[in-house]
Tab-separated table of C-alpha atoms and ligand atoms in Angstrom:
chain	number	residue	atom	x	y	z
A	1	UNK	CA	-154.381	-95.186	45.470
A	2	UNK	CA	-156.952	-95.269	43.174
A	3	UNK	CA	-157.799	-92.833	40.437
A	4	UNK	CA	-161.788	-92.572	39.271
A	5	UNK	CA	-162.818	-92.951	35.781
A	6	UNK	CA	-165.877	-91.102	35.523
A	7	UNK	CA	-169.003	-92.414	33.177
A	8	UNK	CA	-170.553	-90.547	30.339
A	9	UNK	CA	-173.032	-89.295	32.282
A	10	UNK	CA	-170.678	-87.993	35.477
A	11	UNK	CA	-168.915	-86.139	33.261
A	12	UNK	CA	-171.677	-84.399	32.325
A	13	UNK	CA	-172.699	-83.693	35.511
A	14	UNK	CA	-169.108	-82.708	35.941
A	15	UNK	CA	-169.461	-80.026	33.023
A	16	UNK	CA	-172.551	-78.516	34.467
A	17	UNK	CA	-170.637	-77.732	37.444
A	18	UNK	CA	-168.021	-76.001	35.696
A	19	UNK	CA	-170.016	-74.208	33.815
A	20	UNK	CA	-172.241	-72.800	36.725
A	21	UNK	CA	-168.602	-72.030	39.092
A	22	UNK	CA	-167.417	-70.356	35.728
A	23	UNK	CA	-169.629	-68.296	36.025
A	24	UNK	CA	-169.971	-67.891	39.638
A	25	UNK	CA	-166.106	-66.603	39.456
A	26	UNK	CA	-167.030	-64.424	36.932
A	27	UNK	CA	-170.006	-62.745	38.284
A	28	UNK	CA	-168.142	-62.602	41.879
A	29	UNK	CA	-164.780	-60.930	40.417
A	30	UNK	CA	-166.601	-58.203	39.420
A	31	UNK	CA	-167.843	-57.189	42.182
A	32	UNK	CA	-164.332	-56.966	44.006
A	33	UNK	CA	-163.200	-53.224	45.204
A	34	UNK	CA	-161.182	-51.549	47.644
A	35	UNK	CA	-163.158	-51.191	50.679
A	36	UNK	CA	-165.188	-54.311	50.485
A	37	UNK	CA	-164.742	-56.354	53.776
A	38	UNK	CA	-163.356	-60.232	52.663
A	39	UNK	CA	-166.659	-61.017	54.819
A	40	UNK	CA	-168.844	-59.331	52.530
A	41	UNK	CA	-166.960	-61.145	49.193
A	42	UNK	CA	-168.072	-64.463	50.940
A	43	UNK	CA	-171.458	-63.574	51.162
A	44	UNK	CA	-171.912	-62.278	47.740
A	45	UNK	CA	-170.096	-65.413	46.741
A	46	UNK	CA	-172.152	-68.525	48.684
A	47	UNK	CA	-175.428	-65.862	47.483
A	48	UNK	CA	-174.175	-66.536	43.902
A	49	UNK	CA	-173.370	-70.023	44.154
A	50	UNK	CA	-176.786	-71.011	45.664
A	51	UNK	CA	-178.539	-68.600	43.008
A	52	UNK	CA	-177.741	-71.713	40.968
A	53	UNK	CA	-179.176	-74.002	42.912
A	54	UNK	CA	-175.688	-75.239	44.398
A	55	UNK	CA	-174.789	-75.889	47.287
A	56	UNK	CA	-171.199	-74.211	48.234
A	57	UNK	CA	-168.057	-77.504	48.753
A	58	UNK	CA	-166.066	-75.629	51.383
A	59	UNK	CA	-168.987	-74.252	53.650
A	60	UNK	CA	-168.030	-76.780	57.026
A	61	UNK	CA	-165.613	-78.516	54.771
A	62	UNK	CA	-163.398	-80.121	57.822
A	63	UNK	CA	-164.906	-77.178	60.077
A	64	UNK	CA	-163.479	-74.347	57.115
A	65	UNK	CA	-166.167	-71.498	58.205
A	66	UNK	CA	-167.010	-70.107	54.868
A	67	UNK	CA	-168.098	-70.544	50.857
A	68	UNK	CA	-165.158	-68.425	49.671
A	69	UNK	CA	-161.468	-68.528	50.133
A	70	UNK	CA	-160.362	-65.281	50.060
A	71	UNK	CA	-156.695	-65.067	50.658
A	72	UNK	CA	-155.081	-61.450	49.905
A	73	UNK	CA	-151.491	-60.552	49.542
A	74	UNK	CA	-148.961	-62.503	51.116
A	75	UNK	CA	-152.068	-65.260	52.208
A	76	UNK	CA	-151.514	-68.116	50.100
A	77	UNK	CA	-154.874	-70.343	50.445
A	78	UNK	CA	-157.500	-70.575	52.901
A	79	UNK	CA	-157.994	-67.256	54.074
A	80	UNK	CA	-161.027	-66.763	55.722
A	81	UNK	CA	-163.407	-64.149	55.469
A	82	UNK	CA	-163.562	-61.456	58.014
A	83	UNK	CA	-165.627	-58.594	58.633
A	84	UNK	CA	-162.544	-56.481	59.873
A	85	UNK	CA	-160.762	-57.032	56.877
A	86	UNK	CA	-160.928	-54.537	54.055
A	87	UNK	CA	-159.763	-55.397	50.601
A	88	UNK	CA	-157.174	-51.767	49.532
A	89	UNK	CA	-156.085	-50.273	46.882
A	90	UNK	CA	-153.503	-52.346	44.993
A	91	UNK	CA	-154.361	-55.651	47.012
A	92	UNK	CA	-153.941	-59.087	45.039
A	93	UNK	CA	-157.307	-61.164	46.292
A	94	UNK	CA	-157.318	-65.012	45.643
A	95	UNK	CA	-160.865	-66.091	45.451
A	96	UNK	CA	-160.867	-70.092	45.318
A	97	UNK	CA	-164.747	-71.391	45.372
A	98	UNK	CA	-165.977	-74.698	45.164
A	99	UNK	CA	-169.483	-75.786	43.900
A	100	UNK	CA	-171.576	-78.910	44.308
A	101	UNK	CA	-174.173	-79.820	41.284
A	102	UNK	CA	-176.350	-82.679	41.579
A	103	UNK	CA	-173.629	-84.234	43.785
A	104	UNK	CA	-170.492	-83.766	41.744
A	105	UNK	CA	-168.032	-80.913	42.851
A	106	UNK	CA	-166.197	-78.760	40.541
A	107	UNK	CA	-163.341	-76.346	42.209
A	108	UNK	CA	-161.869	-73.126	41.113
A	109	UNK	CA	-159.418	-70.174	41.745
A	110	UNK	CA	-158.724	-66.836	40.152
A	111	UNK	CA	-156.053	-64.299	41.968
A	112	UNK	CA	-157.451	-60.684	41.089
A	113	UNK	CA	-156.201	-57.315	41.471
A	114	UNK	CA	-157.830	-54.852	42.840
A	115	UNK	CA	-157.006	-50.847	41.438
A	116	UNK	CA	-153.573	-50.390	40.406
A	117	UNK	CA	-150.438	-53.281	40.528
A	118	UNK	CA	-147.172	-53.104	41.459
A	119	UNK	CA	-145.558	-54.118	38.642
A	120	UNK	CA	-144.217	-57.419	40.846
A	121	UNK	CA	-147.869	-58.586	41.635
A	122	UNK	CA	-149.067	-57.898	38.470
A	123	UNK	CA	-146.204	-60.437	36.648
A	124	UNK	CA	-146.813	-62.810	39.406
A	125	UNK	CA	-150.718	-63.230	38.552
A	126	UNK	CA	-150.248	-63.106	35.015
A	127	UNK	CA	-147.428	-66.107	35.321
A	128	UNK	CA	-149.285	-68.078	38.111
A	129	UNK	CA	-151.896	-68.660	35.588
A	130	UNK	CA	-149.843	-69.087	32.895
A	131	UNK	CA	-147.795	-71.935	35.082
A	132	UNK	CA	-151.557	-73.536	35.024
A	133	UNK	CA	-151.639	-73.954	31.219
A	134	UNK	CA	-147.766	-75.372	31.053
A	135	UNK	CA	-148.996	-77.723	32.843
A	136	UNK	CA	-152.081	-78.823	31.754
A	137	UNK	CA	-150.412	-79.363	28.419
A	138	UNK	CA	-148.842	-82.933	29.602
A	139	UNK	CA	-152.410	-83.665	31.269
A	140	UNK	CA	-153.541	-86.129	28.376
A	141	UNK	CA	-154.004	-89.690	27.907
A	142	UNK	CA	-150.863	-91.849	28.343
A	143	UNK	CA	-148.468	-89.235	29.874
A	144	UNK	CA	-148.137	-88.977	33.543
A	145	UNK	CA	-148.807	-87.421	36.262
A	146	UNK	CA	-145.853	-85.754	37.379
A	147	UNK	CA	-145.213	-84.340	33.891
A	148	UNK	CA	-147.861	-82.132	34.512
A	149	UNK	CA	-146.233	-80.910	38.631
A	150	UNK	CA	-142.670	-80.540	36.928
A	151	UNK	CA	-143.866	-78.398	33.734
A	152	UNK	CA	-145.589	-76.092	36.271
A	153	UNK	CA	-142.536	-75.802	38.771
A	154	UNK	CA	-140.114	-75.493	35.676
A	155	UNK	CA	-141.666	-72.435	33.952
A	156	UNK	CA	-142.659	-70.788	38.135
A	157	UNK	CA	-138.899	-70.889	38.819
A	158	UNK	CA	-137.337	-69.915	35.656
A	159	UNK	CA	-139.047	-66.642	37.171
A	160	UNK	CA	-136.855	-67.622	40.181
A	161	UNK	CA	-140.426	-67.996	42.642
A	162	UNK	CA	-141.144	-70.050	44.966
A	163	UNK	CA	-143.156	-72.800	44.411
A	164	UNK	CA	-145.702	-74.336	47.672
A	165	UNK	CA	-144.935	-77.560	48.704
A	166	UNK	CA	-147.180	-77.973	51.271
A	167	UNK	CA	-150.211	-78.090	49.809
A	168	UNK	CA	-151.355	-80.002	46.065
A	169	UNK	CA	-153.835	-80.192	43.609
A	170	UNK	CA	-155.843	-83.180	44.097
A	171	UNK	CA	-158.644	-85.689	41.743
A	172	UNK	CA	-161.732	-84.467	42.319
A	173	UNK	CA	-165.771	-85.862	41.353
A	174	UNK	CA	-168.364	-86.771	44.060
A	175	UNK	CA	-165.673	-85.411	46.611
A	176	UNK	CA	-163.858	-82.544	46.849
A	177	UNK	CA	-160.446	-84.061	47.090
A	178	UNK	CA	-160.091	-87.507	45.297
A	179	UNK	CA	-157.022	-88.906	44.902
A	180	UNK	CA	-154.412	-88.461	42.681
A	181	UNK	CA	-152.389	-85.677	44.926
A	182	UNK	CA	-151.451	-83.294	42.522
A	183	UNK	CA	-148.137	-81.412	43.709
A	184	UNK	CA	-146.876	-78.381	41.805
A	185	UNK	CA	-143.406	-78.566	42.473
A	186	UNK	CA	-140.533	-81.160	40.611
A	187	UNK	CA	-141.083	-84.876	41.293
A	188	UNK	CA	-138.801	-87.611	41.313
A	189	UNK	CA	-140.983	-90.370	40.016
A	190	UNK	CA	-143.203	-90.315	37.312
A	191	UNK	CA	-146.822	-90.237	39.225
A	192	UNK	CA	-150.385	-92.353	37.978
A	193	UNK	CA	-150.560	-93.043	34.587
A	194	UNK	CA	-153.578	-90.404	33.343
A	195	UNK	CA	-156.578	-91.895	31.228
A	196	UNK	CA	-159.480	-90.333	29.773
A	197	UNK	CA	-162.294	-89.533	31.801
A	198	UNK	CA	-160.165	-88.699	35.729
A	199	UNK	CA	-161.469	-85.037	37.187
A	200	UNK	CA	-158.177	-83.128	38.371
A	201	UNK	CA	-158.250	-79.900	40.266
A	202	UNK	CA	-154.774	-78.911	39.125
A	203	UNK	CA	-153.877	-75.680	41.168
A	204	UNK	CA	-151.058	-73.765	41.571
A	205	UNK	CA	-150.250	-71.638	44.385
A	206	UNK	CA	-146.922	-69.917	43.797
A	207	UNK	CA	-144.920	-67.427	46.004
A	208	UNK	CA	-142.840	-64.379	45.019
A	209	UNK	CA	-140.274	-65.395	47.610
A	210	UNK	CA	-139.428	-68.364	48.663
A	211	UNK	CA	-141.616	-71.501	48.662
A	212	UNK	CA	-141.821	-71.900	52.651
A	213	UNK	CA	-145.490	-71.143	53.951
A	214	UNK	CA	-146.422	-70.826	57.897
A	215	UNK	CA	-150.069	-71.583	59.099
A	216	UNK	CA	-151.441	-68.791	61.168
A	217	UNK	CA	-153.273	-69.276	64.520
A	218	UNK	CA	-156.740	-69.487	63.114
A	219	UNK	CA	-155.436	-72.680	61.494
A	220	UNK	CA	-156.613	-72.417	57.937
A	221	UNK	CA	-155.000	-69.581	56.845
A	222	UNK	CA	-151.548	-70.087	55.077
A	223	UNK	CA	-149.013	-67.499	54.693
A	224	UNK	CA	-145.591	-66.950	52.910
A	225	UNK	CA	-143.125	-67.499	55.679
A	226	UNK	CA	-140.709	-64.483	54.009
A	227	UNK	CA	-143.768	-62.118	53.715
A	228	UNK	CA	-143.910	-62.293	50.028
A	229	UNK	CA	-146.886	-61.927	47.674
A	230	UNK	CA	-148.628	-65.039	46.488
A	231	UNK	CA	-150.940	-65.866	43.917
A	232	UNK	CA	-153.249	-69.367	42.940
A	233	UNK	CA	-154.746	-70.229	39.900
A	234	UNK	CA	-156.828	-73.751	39.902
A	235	UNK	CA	-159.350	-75.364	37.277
A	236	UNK	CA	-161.185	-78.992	37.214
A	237	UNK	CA	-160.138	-80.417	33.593
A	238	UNK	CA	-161.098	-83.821	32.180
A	239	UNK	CA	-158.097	-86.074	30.841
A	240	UNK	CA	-159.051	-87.114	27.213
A	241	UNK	CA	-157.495	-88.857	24.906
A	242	UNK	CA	-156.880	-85.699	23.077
A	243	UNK	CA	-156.121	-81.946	24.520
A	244	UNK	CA	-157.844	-81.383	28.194
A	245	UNK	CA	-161.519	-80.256	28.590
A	246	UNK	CA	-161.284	-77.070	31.026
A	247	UNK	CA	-164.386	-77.505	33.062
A	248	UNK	CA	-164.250	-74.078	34.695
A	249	UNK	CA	-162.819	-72.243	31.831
A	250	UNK	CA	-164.983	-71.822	28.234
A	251	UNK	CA	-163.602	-68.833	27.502
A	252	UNK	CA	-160.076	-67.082	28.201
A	253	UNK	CA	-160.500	-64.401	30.660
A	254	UNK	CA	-158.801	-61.475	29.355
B	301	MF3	N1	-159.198	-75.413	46.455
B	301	MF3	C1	-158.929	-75.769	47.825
B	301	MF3	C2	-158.667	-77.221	47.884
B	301	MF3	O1	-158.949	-77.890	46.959
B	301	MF3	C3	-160.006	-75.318	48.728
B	301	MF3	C4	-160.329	-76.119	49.934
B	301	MF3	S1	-160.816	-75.054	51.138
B	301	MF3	C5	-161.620	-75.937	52.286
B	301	MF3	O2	-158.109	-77.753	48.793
B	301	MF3	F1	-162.115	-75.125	53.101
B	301	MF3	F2	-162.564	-76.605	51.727
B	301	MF3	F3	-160.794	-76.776	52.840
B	302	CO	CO1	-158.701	-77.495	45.003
């Protein structure tokens, strides 16, 4: 395995696609309401993304038919869009988008909810993202790797959820997924050594219920196996030598 290093000028590159997905995510949650077809958030979405002249990273990614993830309710990742299905009242959507700028990819997800929360869905958003930023606290210069996957499984399951298994967080740059694997869940060993200037899509996906996920017949979408709710949260940061640069995030979403 081998982690990339990316120049001056990649990172740069890197930023601008942040910046641009930032605000794709932005402009696209907004638009979210009960009654919207998933199909129709996709549209709106790859509309958005190539309104800034990029070109969506999931659109035939490995055959994936769409520019938006859209996974609602107990979906975990990798929903994809339909025209039959209607986002309702008191729905939690995951919307995880992926942009390409100049040939670097940046990768995102936000879980929204739509109208009034159970009280259950609304902790579980609120704590999926805050999982995110345990983690990324270890995600510096000189610490390792797996710091980072067991801050974000430690704080999930003090909450007593589950945490997926099956699917990581990954290095990201002129592709999509780069390595280092990035799992969410406790590790044994200690993982790469991070260094300034490696791209990491750190994302977790975290279940209400237990951690086990099933893939349904379409073969992209993943559910909770118990039926529980499950949110994701996912930004691209850049490892410095002092806190992380979030690329996706310039300012914290209320
Ligand atoms: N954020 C997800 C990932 O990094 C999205 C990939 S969806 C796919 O794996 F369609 F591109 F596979
Ligand atoms: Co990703």
């Amino acid at each position: 395995m081998s982690v990339s290093i990316k120049s001056a000028r990649e990172i740069e590159l890197m930023r601008a696609a942040g910046k641009i997905l930032e605000k794709v995510h932005d402009n696209l949650g907004k638009e979210l309401k009960a009654g919207m077809s998933t199909w129709e958030i996709d549209r709106l979405g790859e509309e958005i993304i190539r309104s800034y002249g990029c070109i969506p990273s999931f659109k035939n990614y490995n055959g994936y038919p769409a520019s938006v993830c859209v996974s609602v309710n107990d979906e975990v990742v990798h929903g994809i869009p339909s025209r039959k299905h209607l986002i309702q009242e008191g729905d939690i959507v995951s919307l995880d988008i992926g942009v390409i700028y100049k040939g670097y990819h940046s990768d995102a997800a936000r879980t929204h909810g739509v109208g009034e929360l159970s009280q259950e869905a609304a902790l579980l958003i609120e704590r999926t993202r805050q999982s995110f930023f345990e983690g990324i606290k270890y995600a510096k210069e000189g610490n390792h790797l797996h710091e980072i996957s067991n801050a974000i499984a430690a704080y999930a399951e003090s909450f007593g959820y589950g945490v997926v298994r099956d699917l990581v967080g990954h290095g990201i740059g002129t592709r999509l997924h780069e390595d280092p694997q990035i799992p969410n869940f406790t590790q044994k060993s200690r993982g790469v050594r991070l260094k300034a200037g490696m791209t990491l899509a750190i994302e977790p996906m975290i279940n209400a219920g237990r951690f086990d996920v099933v893939w349904q017949e379409d073969n992209w979408t993943v559910v909770t196996q118990d039926g529980s709710l499950s949110a994701h949260y996912e930004n691209t940061i850049l490892v410095t030598s002092g806190e992380p640069e979030i690329l996706t995030l310039s300012h914290m979403e209320a």
